[in-house]
Amino acid sequence: MKVNGTHYRSIWLDPNDHMIVQIIDQRLLPHEFIIHELKTWQDGAVAIKDMYVRGAPLIGATAAWSMYLASLTTTDQAALKDIGEQLLETRPTAVNLRWGVERMLATNPANYRAEAEAICDEDVEISKGMGRHGLELIKEISTKKKGAPVNILTHCNAGWLATVDWGTATAPMYTAHEAGIPIHVWVDETRPRNQGAHITAFELGQHGIPHTVIVDNTGGHLMQHGLVDMCLVGTDRTTRCGDVANKIGTYLKALAANDNNVPFYVALPSTTIDWTIRAGVSEIPIEQRDAEEVTHVRGKDERGIHSVQITPDDSPAANYAFDVTPARLVTGLITERGVCEASEEGLLGLFPEDLRFETKT
Ligand code: MRU
């Protein structure tokens, strides 16, 4: 998508030096737009762990490119497997990380560059597919509202910066906007790292999509007053039964949506489905991050970008990065192949070939 009128993907191979992968340093958005270079697989691991890049599909793509960078120094399968395992330790919740590493390991190292490129190109097509299917849901609401703006609430950043391009939850928004359907997006700020306030608002603003940033606790109030027509979020891992792990706070939005009869949709590429597990709450590992992300907030003043402490010196803080929304609270899953019920039958109806996967439980 575009930044100041120029089209970018979120990750790409440097056209002038094929030993360098380039990314946008998302830690600095929206205040600074800096392109960062990955020269080794370890650079890729740091970029994932320290969240220069984030978002499930982009984490998978970065892992794939990190494996490509590793293959520039070794083509030994055992060494590459070991590197893959180290990459898997960077962030535990997004299943795309495992998917990206496993797909590269199943490839001849001589072809790693083509494979990483294919993963990125496929991700873009998958996002466009979610955009087309999600558009129909937005259209339906727009027709019922006789063309008045459709109010969509989203959480975290499930935008093009969380994927390679177009996004997951944002793909239907961009597609609707391009189709001339008026929409307005309520953007949860998404503490502690504020991916909504920093990144989703930046993305939507760059595309001229009307939006309003709200604090995370506002959604329930808006829904009680009829100000949300649909919730639309992404996911980092979806079980074969349709339970959905996403950024912490998503579950509370789903509860409020259920209480107020607001449809709650989750957009996901099939790469985010973990066919090996059924029960999200007990089986999805939830990343716990540094407490400093809770005790401090980052922002900009006239002297630059700073982080300031907002809690007492001695108060401990806990930082659970994701939560699980049970399938019963999800109205539908928007995938690249269509919209389905959040259930094993629903998912297998769209992806029958994945019956081949064995479940652990
Ligand atoms: O911790 P993050 O920023 O990687 O979390 C990202 C999200 O929770 C997104 O909503 C998710 O990856 C799904 S959409 C691509």
mmCIF file of C-alpha atoms and ligand atoms in Angstrom:
data_model
loop_
_atom_site.group_PDB
_atom_site.id
_atom_site.type_symbol
_atom_site.label_atom_id
_atom_site.label_comp_id
_atom_site.label_asym_id
_atom_site.label_seq_id
_atom_site.Cartn_x
_atom_site.Cartn_y
_atom_site.Cartn_z
ATOM 1 C CA MET A 1 0.000 0.000 0.000
ATOM 2 C CA LYS A 2 1.035 3.621 -0.249
ATOM 3 C CA VAL A 3 3.092 5.799 2.074
ATOM 4 C CA ASN A 4 3.186 9.444 1.005
ATOM 5 C CA GLY A 5 2.048 8.353 -2.448
ATOM 6 C CA THR A 6 4.732 5.657 -2.963
ATOM 7 C CA HIS A 7 3.776 1.981 -3.028
ATOM 8 C CA TYR A 8 5.580 -0.225 -0.502
ATOM 9 C CA ARG A 9 5.373 -3.785 0.642
ATOM 10 C CA SER A 10 6.313 -4.416 4.272
ATOM 11 C CA ILE A 11 9.358 -6.574 3.325
ATOM 12 C CA TRP A 12 11.378 -6.953 0.127
ATOM 13 C CA LEU A 13 14.753 -7.969 -1.258
ATOM 14 C CA ASP A 14 17.037 -4.988 -1.908
ATOM 15 C CA PRO A 15 16.928 -4.665 -5.729
ATOM 16 C CA ASN A 16 20.561 -3.449 -5.734
ATOM 17 C CA ASP A 17 22.000 -6.064 -3.383
ATOM 18 C CA HIS A 18 20.464 -9.492 -3.187
ATOM 19 C CA MET A 19 22.221 -10.196 0.080
ATOM 20 C CA ILE A 20 20.088 -7.624 1.896
ATOM 21 C CA VAL A 21 16.424 -7.812 2.876
ATOM 22 C CA GLN A 22 14.678 -4.527 3.617
ATOM 23 C CA ILE A 23 11.876 -3.883 6.090
ATOM 24 C CA ILE A 24 10.060 -0.879 7.530
ATOM 25 C CA ASP A 25 11.086 -0.325 11.161
ATOM 26 C CA GLN A 26 7.584 -0.366 12.655
ATOM 27 C CA ARG A 27 8.815 0.603 16.128
ATOM 28 C CA LEU A 28 9.123 4.202 14.959
ATOM 29 C CA LEU A 29 5.778 4.609 13.205
ATOM 30 C CA PRO A 30 3.906 6.889 12.825
ATOM 31 C CA HIS A 31 6.527 9.463 13.697
ATOM 32 C CA GLU A 32 9.387 8.241 11.537
ATOM 33 C CA PHE A 33 9.412 6.128 8.381
ATOM 34 C CA ILE A 34 12.744 4.309 8.402
ATOM 35 C CA ILE A 35 13.793 1.447 6.158
ATOM 36 C CA HIS A 36 15.938 -1.071 8.004
ATOM 37 C CA GLU A 37 18.315 -3.631 6.484
ATOM 38 C CA LEU A 38 18.577 -7.297 7.424
ATOM 39 C CA LYS A 39 21.939 -8.763 6.445
ATOM 40 C CA THR A 40 22.020 -11.963 8.475
ATOM 41 C CA TRP A 41 19.433 -14.412 9.757
ATOM 42 C CA GLN A 42 20.228 -13.126 13.248
ATOM 43 C CA ASP A 43 19.158 -9.631 12.104
ATOM 44 C CA GLY A 44 15.879 -11.228 11.063
ATOM 45 C CA ALA A 45 15.482 -12.917 14.446
ATOM 46 C CA VAL A 46 16.056 -9.615 16.263
ATOM 47 C CA ALA A 47 13.612 -7.838 13.938
ATOM 48 C CA ILE A 48 10.901 -10.363 14.848
ATOM 49 C CA LYS A 49 11.648 -10.557 18.579
ATOM 50 C CA ASP A 50 12.028 -6.800 19.101
ATOM 51 C CA MET A 51 9.070 -6.065 16.817
ATOM 52 C CA TYR A 52 10.684 -4.052 14.062
ATOM 53 C CA VAL A 53 8.244 -6.268 12.170
ATOM 54 C CA ARG A 54 5.128 -7.792 13.668
ATOM 55 C CA GLY A 55 1.784 -9.247 12.682
ATOM 56 C CA ALA A 56 1.396 -12.959 12.047
ATOM 57 C CA PRO A 57 1.799 -13.114 8.228
ATOM 58 C CA LEU A 58 4.710 -10.667 8.209
ATOM 59 C CA ILE A 59 6.437 -12.629 10.979
ATOM 60 C CA GLY A 60 6.133 -15.723 8.746
ATOM 61 C CA ALA A 61 7.500 -13.838 5.727
ATOM 62 C CA THR A 62 10.391 -12.412 7.775
ATOM 63 C CA ALA A 63 11.249 -15.890 9.017
ATOM 64 C CA ALA A 64 11.317 -17.091 5.393
ATOM 65 C CA TRP A 65 13.634 -14.275 4.341
ATOM 66 C CA SER A 66 15.816 -14.934 7.415
ATOM 67 C CA MET A 67 16.196 -18.531 6.250
ATOM 68 C CA TYR A 68 17.206 -17.180 2.826
ATOM 69 C CA LEU A 69 19.857 -14.974 4.492
ATOM 70 C CA ALA A 70 21.080 -18.028 6.411
ATOM 71 C CA SER A 71 21.361 -19.984 3.142
ATOM 72 C CA LEU A 72 23.877 -17.413 1.871
ATOM 73 C CA THR A 73 26.342 -18.726 4.444
ATOM 74 C CA THR A 74 25.381 -22.396 4.748
ATOM 75 C CA THR A 75 23.405 -24.899 2.735
ATOM 76 C CA ASP A 76 23.899 -27.642 5.318
ATOM 77 C CA GLN A 77 20.405 -28.972 6.129
ATOM 78 C CA ALA A 78 21.199 -29.696 9.793
ATOM 79 C CA ALA A 79 22.580 -26.182 10.297
ATOM 80 C CA LEU A 80 19.534 -24.659 8.590
ATOM 81 C CA LYS A 81 17.213 -26.762 10.742
ATOM 82 C CA ASP A 82 18.983 -25.490 13.842
ATOM 83 C CA ILE A 83 18.629 -21.876 12.628
ATOM 84 C CA GLY A 84 14.950 -22.536 11.941
ATOM 85 C CA GLU A 85 14.512 -23.727 15.510
ATOM 86 C CA GLN A 86 16.165 -20.586 16.849
ATOM 87 C CA LEU A 87 13.849 -18.451 14.731
ATOM 88 C CA LEU A 88 10.852 -20.333 16.142
ATOM 89 C CA GLU A 89 11.800 -19.172 19.626
ATOM 90 C CA THR A 90 11.473 -15.476 18.786
ATOM 91 C CA ARG A 91 7.671 -15.208 19.175
ATOM 92 C CA PRO A 92 5.521 -18.143 20.252
ATOM 93 C CA THR A 93 1.912 -17.259 19.415
ATOM 94 C CA ALA A 94 1.784 -16.534 15.669
ATOM 95 C CA VAL A 95 1.696 -19.902 13.917
ATOM 96 C CA ASN A 96 2.818 -18.349 10.626
ATOM 97 C CA LEU A 97 6.334 -18.323 12.054
ATOM 98 C CA ARG A 98 6.383 -22.113 12.185
ATOM 99 C CA TRP A 99 4.645 -22.311 8.823
ATOM 100 C CA GLY A 100 7.250 -20.036 7.174
ATOM 101 C CA VAL A 101 10.227 -21.892 8.645
ATOM 102 C CA GLU A 102 8.837 -25.342 7.802
ATOM 103 C CA ARG A 103 8.043 -24.325 4.247
ATOM 104 C CA MET A 104 11.614 -23.119 3.743
ATOM 105 C CA LEU A 105 13.103 -26.257 5.309
ATOM 106 C CA ALA A 106 11.072 -28.366 2.879
ATOM 107 C CA THR A 107 12.749 -26.493 -0.007
ATOM 108 C CA ASN A 108 16.171 -27.054 -1.564
ATOM 109 C CA PRO A 109 18.383 -24.274 -0.097
ATOM 110 C CA ALA A 110 19.453 -23.366 -3.632
ATOM 111 C CA ASN A 111 15.864 -22.201 -4.162
ATOM 112 C CA TYR A 112 15.342 -20.292 -0.915
ATOM 113 C CA ARG A 113 15.192 -16.905 -2.603
ATOM 114 C CA ALA A 114 12.464 -17.974 -5.018
ATOM 115 C CA GLU A 115 10.565 -19.631 -2.177
ATOM 116 C CA ALA A 116 10.679 -16.530 0.051
ATOM 117 C CA GLU A 117 9.530 -14.432 -2.906
ATOM 118 C CA ALA A 118 6.696 -16.902 -3.573
ATOM 119 C CA ILE A 119 5.603 -16.780 0.080
ATOM 120 C CA CYS A 120 5.356 -12.984 -0.139
ATOM 121 C CA ASP A 121 3.529 -12.961 -3.482
ATOM 122 C CA GLU A 122 1.077 -15.593 -2.244
ATOM 123 C CA ASP A 123 0.460 -13.610 0.934
ATOM 124 C CA VAL A 124 -0.533 -10.586 -1.146
ATOM 125 C CA GLU A 125 -2.977 -12.649 -3.215
ATOM 126 C CA ILE A 126 -4.427 -14.203 -0.055
ATOM 127 C CA SER A 127 -5.004 -10.739 1.421
ATOM 128 C CA LYS A 128 -6.754 -9.615 -1.750
ATOM 129 C CA GLY A 129 -8.993 -12.693 -1.501
ATOM 130 C CA MET A 130 -9.968 -11.772 2.071
ATOM 131 C CA GLY A 131 -10.636 -8.267 0.776
ATOM 132 C CA ARG A 132 -13.051 -9.522 -1.891
ATOM 133 C CA HIS A 133 -14.980 -11.793 0.492
ATOM 134 C CA GLY A 134 -15.067 -9.279 3.337
ATOM 135 C CA LEU A 135 -16.315 -6.623 0.917
ATOM 136 C CA GLU A 136 -19.574 -8.540 0.475
ATOM 137 C CA LEU A 137 -20.250 -8.366 4.236
ATOM 138 C CA ILE A 138 -19.582 -4.632 4.313
ATOM 139 C CA LYS A 139 -21.748 -4.123 1.219
ATOM 140 C CA GLU A 140 -24.666 -5.909 2.878
ATOM 141 C CA ILE A 141 -24.501 -3.611 5.910
ATOM 142 C CA SER A 142 -24.092 -0.560 3.691
ATOM 143 C CA THR A 143 -27.235 -1.495 1.753
ATOM 144 C CA LYS A 144 -29.193 -1.938 5.006
ATOM 145 C CA LYS A 145 -27.944 1.474 6.149
ATOM 146 C CA LYS A 146 -28.960 2.989 2.773
ATOM 147 C CA GLY A 147 -25.392 4.082 2.064
ATOM 148 C CA ALA A 148 -24.659 5.723 5.430
ATOM 149 C CA PRO A 149 -21.051 5.017 6.534
ATOM 150 C CA VAL A 150 -20.478 1.508 7.871
ATOM 151 C CA ASN A 151 -18.828 1.762 11.292
ATOM 152 C CA ILE A 152 -16.193 -0.937 11.743
ATOM 153 C CA LEU A 153 -14.317 -1.484 14.997
ATOM 154 C CA THR A 154 -10.851 -3.032 14.789
ATOM 155 C CA HIS A 155 -8.220 -3.975 17.338
ATOM 156 C CA CYS A 156 -4.417 -3.926 17.091
ATOM 157 C CA ASN A 157 -2.957 -3.688 13.606
ATOM 158 C CA ALA A 158 -4.175 -6.307 11.177
ATOM 159 C CA GLY A 159 -3.237 -4.039 8.310
ATOM 160 C CA TRP A 160 -0.817 -4.185 5.397
ATOM 161 C CA LEU A 161 2.047 -3.639 7.833
ATOM 162 C CA ALA A 162 1.087 -6.874 9.597
ATOM 163 C CA THR A 163 1.171 -8.782 6.302
ATOM 164 C CA VAL A 164 3.130 -8.277 3.093
ATOM 165 C CA ASP A 165 0.485 -5.960 1.612
ATOM 166 C CA TRP A 166 -3.259 -5.141 2.003
ATOM 167 C CA GLY A 167 -3.576 -6.719 5.460
ATOM 168 C CA THR A 168 -6.071 -9.183 6.862
ATOM 169 C CA ALA A 169 -8.810 -7.222 8.676
ATOM 170 C CA THR A 170 -8.002 -4.090 6.673
ATOM 171 C CA ALA A 171 -8.165 -5.781 3.258
ATOM 172 C CA PRO A 172 -12.007 -5.617 3.202
ATOM 173 C CA MET A 173 -11.812 -2.006 4.432
ATOM 174 C CA TYR A 174 -9.442 -0.949 1.636
ATOM 175 C CA THR A 175 -11.500 -2.901 -0.902
ATOM 176 C CA ALA A 176 -14.742 -1.268 0.265
ATOM 177 C CA HIS A 177 -13.140 2.174 0.218
ATOM 178 C CA GLU A 178 -11.917 1.592 -3.349
ATOM 179 C CA ALA A 179 -15.416 0.413 -4.327
ATOM 180 C CA GLY A 180 -16.793 3.740 -3.110
ATOM 181 C CA ILE A 181 -18.641 2.309 -0.091
ATOM 182 C CA PRO A 182 -18.462 4.837 2.766
ATOM 183 C CA ILE A 183 -16.852 3.348 5.884
ATOM 184 C CA HIS A 184 -15.559 4.711 9.147
ATOM 185 C CA VAL A 185 -13.162 2.745 11.347
ATOM 186 C CA TRP A 186 -13.000 2.849 15.139
ATOM 187 C CA VAL A 187 -9.336 2.112 15.899
ATOM 188 C CA ASP A 188 -8.602 0.629 19.338
ATOM 189 C CA GLU A 189 -5.319 2.157 20.501
ATOM 190 C CA THR A 190 -4.240 -1.346 21.678
ATOM 191 C CA ARG A 191 -2.129 -1.006 24.781
ATOM 192 C CA PRO A 192 0.560 -1.736 25.670
ATOM 193 C CA ARG A 193 2.375 -1.212 22.363
ATOM 194 C CA ASN A 194 -0.370 0.848 20.749
ATOM 195 C CA GLN A 195 -0.307 -0.858 17.372
ATOM 196 C CA GLY A 196 -3.755 0.613 16.691
ATOM 197 C CA ALA A 197 -2.888 4.213 17.554
ATOM 198 C CA HIS A 198 0.557 4.020 15.950
ATOM 199 C CA ILE A 199 0.159 1.774 12.939
ATOM 200 C CA THR A 200 -3.503 1.207 11.988
ATOM 201 C CA ALA A 201 -4.276 4.929 12.265
ATOM 202 C CA PHE A 202 -1.172 5.682 10.162
ATOM 203 C CA GLU A 203 -2.189 3.185 7.485
ATOM 204 C CA LEU A 204 -5.810 4.324 7.254
ATOM 205 C CA GLY A 205 -4.767 7.976 7.260
ATOM 206 C CA GLN A 206 -2.349 7.384 4.364
ATOM 207 C CA HIS A 207 -5.277 5.982 2.366
ATOM 208 C CA GLY A 208 -7.782 8.649 3.280
ATOM 209 C CA ILE A 209 -10.062 6.219 5.129
ATOM 210 C CA PRO A 210 -12.124 8.021 7.790
ATOM 211 C CA HIS A 211 -11.175 6.692 11.219
ATOM 212 C CA THR A 212 -11.183 7.619 14.899
ATOM 213 C CA VAL A 213 -8.697 6.351 17.494
ATOM 214 C CA ILE A 214 -10.319 5.281 20.759
ATOM 215 C CA VAL A 215 -8.946 3.969 24.013
ATOM 216 C CA ASP A 216 -9.289 0.237 24.406
ATOM 217 C CA ASN A 217 -12.175 0.443 26.864
ATOM 218 C CA THR A 218 -14.464 2.449 24.582
ATOM 219 C CA GLY A 219 -15.792 -0.339 22.352
ATOM 220 C CA GLY A 220 -18.469 -1.600 24.741
ATOM 221 C CA HIS A 221 -19.940 1.875 25.157
ATOM 222 C CA LEU A 222 -20.000 2.459 21.395
ATOM 223 C CA MET A 223 -21.712 -0.869 20.803
ATOM 224 C CA GLN A 224 -24.396 -0.135 23.419
ATOM 225 C CA HIS A 225 -25.191 3.059 21.539
ATOM 226 C CA GLY A 226 -25.462 1.511 18.082
ATOM 227 C CA LEU A 227 -22.250 3.122 16.875
ATOM 228 C CA VAL A 228 -20.556 -0.071 15.690
ATOM 229 C CA ASP A 229 -21.973 -2.040 12.728
ATOM 230 C CA MET A 230 -19.363 -4.754 12.798
ATOM 231 C CA CYS A 231 -16.120 -5.725 14.524
ATOM 232 C CA LEU A 232 -13.369 -6.893 12.207
ATOM 233 C CA VAL A 233 -10.065 -8.152 13.607
ATOM 234 C CA GLY A 234 -7.164 -10.386 12.622
ATOM 235 C CA THR A 235 -5.690 -13.420 14.329
ATOM 236 C CA ASP A 236 -2.286 -14.858 15.101
ATOM 237 C CA ARG A 237 -3.444 -18.442 15.382
ATOM 238 C CA THR A 238 -6.837 -20.048 14.795
ATOM 239 C CA THR A 239 -7.521 -23.606 15.892
ATOM 240 C CA ARG A 240 -9.208 -26.111 13.588
ATOM 241 C CA CYS A 241 -12.385 -25.564 15.629
ATOM 242 C CA GLY A 242 -12.332 -21.807 15.056
ATOM 243 C CA ASP A 243 -11.012 -20.480 18.381
ATOM 244 C CA VAL A 244 -9.038 -17.341 17.655
ATOM 245 C CA ALA A 245 -5.899 -15.983 19.353
ATOM 246 C CA ASN A 246 -5.359 -12.303 18.723
ATOM 247 C CA LYS A 247 -3.902 -9.262 20.453
ATOM 248 C CA ILE A 248 -4.771 -8.964 24.131
ATOM 249 C CA GLY A 249 -8.185 -7.342 24.551
ATOM 250 C CA THR A 250 -9.789 -8.946 21.504
ATOM 251 C CA TYR A 251 -11.793 -11.333 23.720
ATOM 252 C CA LEU A 252 -13.346 -8.451 25.642
ATOM 253 C CA LYS A 253 -14.464 -6.862 22.377
ATOM 254 C CA ALA A 254 -16.024 -10.158 21.289
ATOM 255 C CA LEU A 255 -17.932 -10.388 24.585
ATOM 256 C CA ALA A 256 -19.242 -6.857 24.192
ATOM 257 C CA ALA A 257 -20.173 -7.533 20.560
ATOM 258 C CA ASN A 258 -22.062 -10.680 21.587
ATOM 259 C CA ASP A 259 -23.959 -8.798 24.291
ATOM 260 C CA ASN A 260 -24.987 -6.115 21.810
ATOM 261 C CA ASN A 261 -25.718 -8.293 18.750
ATOM 262 C CA VAL A 262 -22.888 -6.710 16.798
ATOM 263 C CA PRO A 263 -21.373 -9.135 14.244
ATOM 264 C CA PHE A 264 -17.812 -10.082 15.148
ATOM 265 C CA TYR A 265 -15.715 -11.195 12.156
ATOM 266 C CA VAL A 266 -12.140 -12.428 12.051
ATOM 267 C CA ALA A 267 -10.102 -12.189 8.839
ATOM 268 C CA LEU A 268 -7.403 -14.808 8.455
ATOM 269 C CA PRO A 269 -5.172 -16.243 5.810
ATOM 270 C CA SER A 270 -5.192 -20.051 5.802
ATOM 271 C CA THR A 271 -1.529 -19.856 6.904
ATOM 272 C CA THR A 272 -2.819 -18.753 10.316
ATOM 273 C CA ILE A 273 -4.857 -21.903 10.922
ATOM 274 C CA ASP A 274 -3.224 -24.393 13.271
ATOM 275 C CA TRP A 275 -4.827 -27.653 12.163
ATOM 276 C CA THR A 276 -3.001 -29.570 14.892
ATOM 277 C CA ILE A 277 -5.005 -28.117 17.787
ATOM 278 C CA ARG A 278 -8.666 -27.780 18.705
ATOM 279 C CA ALA A 279 -8.953 -25.888 21.996
ATOM 280 C CA GLY A 280 -7.506 -22.400 21.845
ATOM 281 C CA VAL A 281 -7.551 -21.454 25.516
ATOM 282 C CA SER A 282 -5.609 -24.507 26.668
ATOM 283 C CA GLU A 283 -3.456 -25.173 23.616
ATOM 284 C CA ILE A 284 -2.314 -21.850 22.159
ATOM 285 C CA PRO A 285 0.896 -20.584 23.799
ATOM 286 C CA ILE A 286 0.413 -16.980 24.885
ATOM 287 C CA GLU A 287 3.493 -14.804 24.630
ATOM 288 C CA GLN A 288 4.406 -12.822 27.734
ATOM 289 C CA ARG A 289 6.524 -9.809 26.954
ATOM 290 C CA ASP A 290 8.668 -7.383 28.917
ATOM 291 C CA ALA A 291 6.798 -5.570 31.707
ATOM 292 C CA GLU A 292 8.383 -2.328 30.530
ATOM 293 C CA GLU A 293 5.909 -2.254 27.633
ATOM 294 C CA VAL A 294 3.197 -1.808 30.305
ATOM 295 C CA THR A 295 5.017 0.494 32.715
ATOM 296 C CA HIS A 296 6.116 2.854 29.946
ATOM 297 C CA VAL A 297 4.524 4.543 26.934
ATOM 298 C CA ARG A 298 6.237 5.862 23.858
ATOM 299 C CA GLY A 299 5.351 9.123 22.147
ATOM 300 C CA LYS A 300 6.727 12.194 20.454
ATOM 301 C CA ASP A 301 7.314 15.755 21.587
ATOM 302 C CA GLU A 302 9.318 18.626 20.124
ATOM 303 C CA ARG A 303 12.576 16.919 21.228
ATOM 304 C CA GLY A 304 11.842 13.648 19.466
ATOM 305 C CA ILE A 305 10.482 10.196 20.296
ATOM 306 C CA HIS A 306 10.617 9.232 23.978
ATOM 307 C CA SER A 307 9.442 6.559 26.312
ATOM 308 C CA VAL A 308 8.102 7.678 29.703
ATOM 309 C CA GLN A 309 7.195 5.729 32.825
ATOM 310 C CA ILE A 310 3.540 5.827 33.870
ATOM 311 C CA THR A 311 3.494 3.501 36.904
ATOM 312 C CA PRO A 312 4.986 3.798 40.408
ATOM 313 C CA ASP A 313 8.655 2.764 40.580
ATOM 314 C CA ASP A 314 7.914 -0.402 42.529
ATOM 315 C CA SER A 315 4.668 -1.644 40.983
ATOM 316 C CA PRO A 316 5.095 -4.935 39.167
ATOM 317 C CA ALA A 317 3.415 -5.244 35.779
ATOM 318 C CA ALA A 318 2.331 -8.241 33.695
ATOM 319 C CA ASN A 319 2.293 -8.242 29.922
ATOM 320 C CA TYR A 320 0.209 -10.981 28.294
ATOM 321 C CA ALA A 321 0.415 -10.202 24.601
ATOM 322 C CA PHE A 322 -2.552 -12.213 23.277
ATOM 323 C CA ASP A 323 -5.857 -13.730 24.359
ATOM 324 C CA VAL A 324 -8.163 -16.335 22.894
ATOM 325 C CA THR A 325 -11.700 -15.640 21.688
ATOM 326 C CA PRO A 326 -13.758 -18.834 21.679
ATOM 327 C CA ALA A 327 -15.409 -19.763 18.371
ATOM 328 C CA ARG A 328 -18.894 -19.331 19.884
ATOM 329 C CA LEU A 329 -18.291 -15.554 20.015
ATOM 330 C CA VAL A 330 -17.155 -15.320 16.387
ATOM 331 C CA THR A 331 -19.842 -14.586 13.773
ATOM 332 C CA GLY A 332 -17.685 -15.714 10.861
ATOM 333 C CA LEU A 333 -14.164 -16.283 9.580
ATOM 334 C CA ILE A 334 -13.161 -14.380 6.445
ATOM 335 C CA THR A 335 -10.551 -16.362 4.505
ATOM 336 C CA GLU A 336 -9.079 -16.160 1.031
ATOM 337 C CA ARG A 337 -11.543 -18.861 -0.072
ATOM 338 C CA GLY A 338 -14.679 -17.331 1.411
ATOM 339 C CA VAL A 339 -16.485 -16.685 4.679
ATOM 340 C CA CYS A 340 -17.277 -19.628 6.941
ATOM 341 C CA GLU A 341 -18.654 -20.445 10.352
ATOM 342 C CA ALA A 342 -16.024 -20.512 13.117
ATOM 343 C CA SER A 343 -16.073 -24.281 13.486
ATOM 344 C CA GLU A 344 -14.215 -27.371 12.313
ATOM 345 C CA GLU A 345 -16.964 -28.055 9.755
ATOM 346 C CA GLY A 346 -16.818 -24.466 8.539
ATOM 347 C CA LEU A 347 -13.043 -24.447 8.097
ATOM 348 C CA LEU A 348 -12.849 -27.910 6.586
ATOM 349 C CA GLY A 349 -15.637 -26.951 4.189
ATOM 350 C CA LEU A 350 -13.298 -24.336 2.718
ATOM 351 C CA PHE A 351 -10.043 -26.259 3.164
ATOM 352 C CA PRO A 352 -10.953 -29.947 2.760
ATOM 353 C CA GLU A 353 -7.358 -30.891 1.860
ATOM 354 C CA ASP A 354 -6.299 -30.004 5.411
ATOM 355 C CA LEU A 355 -8.151 -33.010 6.814
ATOM 356 C CA ARG A 356 -4.737 -34.650 6.352
ATOM 357 C CA PHE A 357 -3.347 -32.927 9.457
ATOM 358 C CA GLU A 358 -3.307 -34.920 12.666
ATOM 359 C CA THR A 359 -4.511 -33.192 15.833
ATOM 360 C CA LYS A 360 -2.408 -33.468 18.986
ATOM 361 C CA THR A 361 -5.489 -33.850 21.188
HETATM 362 O O1 MRU B 1 2.079 -8.378 18.654
HETATM 363 P P1 MRU B 1 1.746 -8.115 17.223
HETATM 364 O O2 MRU B 1 1.772 -6.682 16.852
HETATM 365 O O3 MRU B 1 2.558 -8.995 16.292
HETATM 366 O O4 MRU B 1 0.241 -8.600 17.107
HETATM 367 C C1 MRU B 1 -0.420 -8.541 15.867
HETATM 368 C C2 MRU B 1 -1.835 -8.891 15.959
HETATM 369 O O5 MRU B 1 -2.350 -9.261 16.999
HETATM 370 C C3 MRU B 1 -2.626 -8.872 14.690
HETATM 371 O O6 MRU B 1 -3.956 -8.555 14.939
HETATM 372 C C4 MRU B 1 -2.468 -10.253 14.089
HETATM 373 O O7 MRU B 1 -1.159 -10.555 13.731
HETATM 374 C C5 MRU B 1 -3.384 -10.651 13.077
HETATM 375 S S1 MRU B 1 -3.474 -9.783 11.584
HETATM 376 C C6 MRU B 1 -2.211 -9.907 10.628
#
